Every structure is written in C-alpha cells, then in structure tokens.
Backbone as a ProteinNet text record, in pm:
[ID]
protein_1_A
[PRIMARY]
APTPTCTSGAVCMWGTACGLPISELSAIAIMRHLKQYHHAELHPLCLRIRSVCQWRTSNGSPCGNPLLTRNLGKHIATVHLRATTMTCPGCGWVFTRPDSLKCHLRNGCKRG
[TERTIARY]
3946.1	3887.2	3911.1	3814.8	3831.6	3942.8	4006.9	4111.9	4069.9	4119.8	4082.1	4129.1	4049	4088.6	4178.2	4294.7	4387.8	4405.5	4389.5	4413.1	4560.9	4618.2	4762.2	4807.9	4719.7	4760.3	4650.9	4676.6	4578.8	4652.4	4579.1	4631.9	4574.5	4659.1	4613.6	4518.2	4403.2	4302.3	4280.7	4380.8	4370.3	4377.2	4294.7	4300.3	4273.7	4372.8	4357.8	4396.1	4384	4416.4	4562.8	4650.6	4794.8	4837	4767.6	4795.9	4912.9	4982.2	5093.3	5039.3	5113.2	5066.3	5085.3	4992.4	5003.9	5004.8	5122.2	5135.6	5079.8	5088.7	5035.4	4912.1	4801.6	4675.4	4637.8	4736.8	4708.4	4688.1	4617.9	4595.4	4727.7	4824.8	4956.1	5026.3	5024.6	5091.1	5022.7	4890.9	4817	4850.4	4854.8	4892.1	5034.6	5123.6	5262.8	5264.1	5186.3	5176.9	5120.8	5012	4950.9	5048.5	5122.3	5220.3	5334.2	5379.7	5493.5	5457.2	5342.9	5309.6	5203.8	5130.2	5021.2	5028.3	5148.7	5166.8	5115.9	5117.5	5070.1	4918.4	4850.3	4705.4	4664.2	4759.8	4734.1	4811.1	4757.3	4830.4	4948.9	5071.6	5186.7	5219.8	5171	5211.6	5103.6	4979.3	4873.4	4773.2	4772.4	4679.4	4544.6	4530	4403.5	4307.1	4341.8	4250.5	4165.6	4057.1	3968.9	4020.6	4009.2	4040.4	3920.4	3917.2	3811.7	3876.4	3818	3872	3861.1	3975.5	3982.2	3995.7	3972	3981.4	3872	3907.8	3812	3728.1	3598.5	3507.7	3492.3	3413.6	3397.6	3340	3264.1	3209.7	3305.2	3424.3	3525.6	3522.5	3421.8	3415.3	3482.4	3533.7	3597.5	3495.6	3539.9	3454.2	3389.3	3471.6	3420.2	3384.4	3408.9	3375.8	3472.2	3419.8	3508.7	3542.2	3670.4	3712.7	3846.7	3887.2	4017.2	4125.7	4225.6	4333.8	4396.9	4413	4477.7	4396.5	4268.3	4183.3	4170.1	4237.5	4226.1	4270.8	4382.2	4432.1	4333.6	4278.4	4179.9	4054	4008.7	3890.4	3911.3	4024.3	4052.6	4063.1	4133.5	4149.8	4016.2	3930.5	3804.9	3694.8	3678.2	3565.5	3595.7	3708.9	3736.8	3805.5	3897	3971	3918.2	3834.6	3777.4	3884.9	3999.2	4112.7	4093.8	3999.4	3979.1	3850.7	3797.7	3672.9	3684.9	3585.2	3580.3	3440.5	3432	3304.9	3273.8	3149.5	3106.5	3105.9	3173	3176.3	3040.2	2950.9	2820.7	2716.6	2706.6	2597.7	2644.9	2774.2	2826	2814.9	2761.5	2754.3	2895	2912.2	3042.9	3048.6	3157.5	3178.7	3306.5	3303.2	3422.1	3515.1	3466.8	3551.4	3551.1	3668.6	3676.9	3594.5	3587.9	3511	3361.4	3313.9	3172.5	3141.5	3232.9	3214.5	3216.8	3310.4	3316	3185.2	3130.4	3002.9	2891.8	2889.2	2790.4	2797	2917.9	2935.4	2900.3	2937.2	2909.1	2758.3	2685.6	2540.9	2463.8	2535.8	2471.6	2434.9	2519.6	2493.9	2366.9	2279.6	2149.6	2158	2278.2	2304	2204.6	2216.5	2138.3	1995
-1506.3	-1403	-1437.8	-1407.8	-1437.5	-1353.5	-1406.3	-1332	-1305.1	-1194.9	-1162.7	-1269.2	-1292.6	-1379.3	-1296.2	-1347.1	-1268.1	-1329.2	-1248.3	-1290.3	-1270.4	-1347.8	-1341.6	-1220.7	-1150.3	-1033.5	-988.5	-876.9	-821.4	-738.9	-699.6	-612.6	-473.7	-372.4	-235.6	-193.4	-141.5	-94.8	55.8	127.5	271.7	345	444.6	531.1	456	454.1	383.2	237.1	188.4	49.7	19.6	63.1	51.3	-93.3	-188.6	-329.5	-387.1	-306.4	-359	-443.6	-547.7	-631.4	-560.6	-585.9	-541.9	-671	-709.9	-840.5	-843.9	-732.5	-726.7	-637.9	-686.4	-614.4	-537.4	-498	-414.3	-270.4	-192.8	-51.9	22.1	-9.3	56.6	23.7	-103.6	-143.6	-82.3	-73.4	-12.5	136.1	205	347.5	365.1	275.6	282.6	271.9	180.9	166.2	293.4	347.2	468.4	585.2	600.2	709	689.9	565.6	538.7	551.5	500.5	494.1	594.4	651.5	740.8	874	914.1	1034.2	1160.6	1165.3	1285.5	1301.8	1190.7	1194.6	1217.1	1213.6	1233.5	1356.2	1426.1	1539.6	1481.9	1511.3	1445.1	1486.7	1599.1	1647.4	1637.9	1645.3	1651.3	1538.6	1444.3	1332.7	1366.1	1490.2	1529.7	1597.6	1602.3	1661.1	1549.4	1587.8	1489.3	1453.3	1326.9	1274	1193.1	1162.3	1077.7	945.8	836	704.3	680.4	649.4	624.2	475.5	389.5	245.1	203.1	130.9	86.8	-29.1	-16.4	-121.3	-226.8	-328.9	-439	-393.8	-283.6	-234.6	-137.9	-116.3	-33.6	113.9	156.6	298.3	319	440.2	466.1	465.5	424.9	420.5	556.5	661.9	797.2	836.5	749.4	779.2	884.7	999.6	1100.9	1063.5	1070	1040.2	1106.5	1108.5	1165.8	1082.6	1150.2	1081.5	975.5	1003.9	907.8	779.2	781	662.5	581.1	622.3	550.3	404.6	380.3	242.8	153	201.7	123.6	100.2	203.6	192.3	86.7	91.8	-3.9	-145.2	-160.8	-293.9	-354.2	-272.2	-326.7	-335	-231.7	-226	-296.8	-264.4	-315.9	-452.9	-474.5	-600.7	-699.3	-650.9	-734.2	-814	-749.9	-815.7	-835.5	-766.8	-778.1	-854.1	-928.4	-1000.7	-1097.8	-1092.1	-1179.7	-1238.7	-1362	-1430.3	-1445.7	-1417.9	-1435.5	-1584.5	-1624.9	-1766.8	-1818.6	-1728.4	-1771	-1791.4	-1695.5	-1702.1	-1714.2	-1693.5	-1707.2	-1583.1	-1473.2	-1348.8	-1303.9	-1245.1	-1198.5	-1047	-997.9	-855.1	-814.6	-698.3	-652.5	-573.3	-533.8	-458.1	-525.7	-541.7	-604.7	-531.1	-398.3	-325	-352.6	-382.3	-417.3	-550.9	-646.7	-775.8	-758.2	-677.8	-652.7	-595.1	-499.1	-438	-542.7	-625.1	-732.3	-826.1	-865.2	-955.1	-886.2	-760.2	-683.8	-667	-651.3	-631.5	-763.4	-873.5	-1003	-1068.3	-1154.1	-1227	-1308.1	-1300.9	-1371.1	-1514.2	-1557.6	-1695.4	-1741	-1675.1	-1714.8	-1687.2
3788.2	3703.4	3557.3	3471.6	3329.1	3269	3167.7	3099.3	2955.8	2898.2	2760.6	2662.1	2560.8	2451	2360.5	2328.2	2248.9	2111.3	2011.5	1874.5	1846.7	1757.9	1735.8	1655.6	1591.8	1516	1421.7	1356.4	1263.2	1159	1058.7	954.3	978.3	969.4	991.4	879.9	921.4	827	840.7	889.6	910.7	776.4	761.3	643	514.5	430	303.5	321	444.3	480	449.9	539.6	515.7	494.5	554.9	530.2	606.3	685.3	764.2	878.9	916.1	1026.6	1161.1	1250.6	1389.6	1469.8	1520.8	1584.3	1725.8	1796.8	1933.3	1931	1985.4	1975.6	2101.5	2178.9	2295.1	2248.6	2329.2	2296	2279.1	2361.8	2355.1	2224	2184.2	2059.7	1938.3	1942.2	1830.4	1821.2	1935.8	1935	1883.6	1922	1873.9	1721	1665	1519.7	1456.6	1513.7	1457.9	1459.7	1568.7	1577.9	1478.3	1463.4	1375.8	1228.3	1188.2	1045.7	999.5	1093.5	1055.5	1129.8	1169	1249.3	1180.8	1050	979.6	996.2	1022.3	1038.4	1183.8	1275	1417.3	1463.3	1559.5	1615.3	1692.9	1653.5	1713.6	1857.4	1903.8	2035.5	2142	2104.4	2205.6	2185.1	2277.6	2268.3	2331.9	2380.5	2444.4	2347.5	2220.7	2123.3	2061.9	1998.1	1935.2	1796.1	1766.4	1633.9	1588.1	1461.1	1406.1	1366.9	1411.6	1379.1	1229.3	1168.7	1024.8	992.4	1091.7	1069.6	972.9	869.6	768.3	822.5	808.9	854.6	746	772.2	676.5	542.3	542.2	414.3	343.9	400.7	336.8	372	445.6	483.2	618.9	643.9	773.2	885.8	1003.7	1122.1	1146.6	1153.1	1169.3	1311.4	1408.7	1548.2	1602.4	1650.4	1709.5	1854.2	1889.4	2026	2051.8	2177.2	2210.7	2142.2	2088.1	2018.2	2106.7	2234.9	2324.5	2340.8	2303.4	2317.2	2188.4	2081.7	1954.8	1965.7	2032.2	2044.8	2116	2225.4	2301.1	2217.3	2147.4	2062.6	1953.5	1885.7	1778.2	1833.9	1947.2	2006.9	2048.5	2109.7	2161.6	2057.3	1977.7	1883.6	1752	1691.7	1558.2	1559.1	1652.2	1654.5	1758.5	1848.1	1955.3	2028.6	2050.3	2113.7	2263	2323.2	2466.9	2500.2	2404.8	2425	2541.9	2629.9	2746.3	2757.1	2807.2	2823	2971	3008.2	3146.5	3178.3	3285.9	3320.8	3368.2	3409.9	3459.2	3351.9	3258.8	3160.5	3016.5	2991.5	2856.9	2770.3	2824.8	2747.2	2713.6	2596	2551.1	2564.7	2622	2641.9	2571.3	2505.3	2434	2524.3	2641.5	2734	2870.4	2930.1	3061.9	3168.1	3161	3262	3248.8	3128.5	3110.8	3176.6	3164.9	3231.3	3382.8	3433	3577.9	3628.9	3555.2	3592.9	3591.4	3489.4	3475.7	3597.4	3634.8	3748.6	3880.6	3892.7	4014.8	4035.3	3925.2	3932.8	3941.2	3946.4	3963.1	3830.9	3783.3	3658.4	3676.1	3577.9	3584.7	3532.1	3493	3446.2	3339.8	3223.9	3107.3	3125.1
[MASK]
++++++++++++++++++++++++++++++++++++++++++++++++++++++++++++++++++++++++++++++++++++++++++++++++++++++++++++++++

C-alpha cells in the first residue's frame, strides 16, 4: 500500500502567522501546537464546536473555512501543508487524503 509523503516540517501560519516551527506534520502534532500557542483563539474545553481556520494562505489572507475545532489539525495537515499527499501507483494521480486514494483504488483506477 502507498505511504504518505512526509515533509520534514513547516512554519505555523495561524492567525497573524506565529512563525514557530512545527516539526511533525501529523494532525495530532498540529493540534498540540494550536492548543499550546493559540489556545485563546480556540475553545479550550469543547472540540465539538465550530471554528474558522485562521491559517494564512499564500496570498496572506486567512483560510476562513468553518469546521469542527477537533478537525483543524487534519484540515491544516491535508489542505495547507499537504503532509498526507499520496500518489496512485497505477495512474500517478496525487491525492491529499489517504481515504480519497483508497476510494479511487476501490472504484478501479483507470491507469491514466
């Protein structure tokens, strides 16, 4: 089975772009960083409420995507950092989420 391509690290671009390094790009490590350094911007007790992603995009504006607070780490890892990028071994298509690749393979890769 294909494995995710892992980048060695990234710089936090949350809010006013804190600039601190995030060495591990897993959803759990990103959430740990957000809780430790940006807890005032996140509801500290309930991860089941909606938050708005404040990750700065390439044009400098915040993402603005509303999602459950508990999903922020996964969203940042997959969408903004592309830390879970996987390539289909059959056709070479690139997927940002492992479950999307699984679905692609399950539905029969058309091989380019």
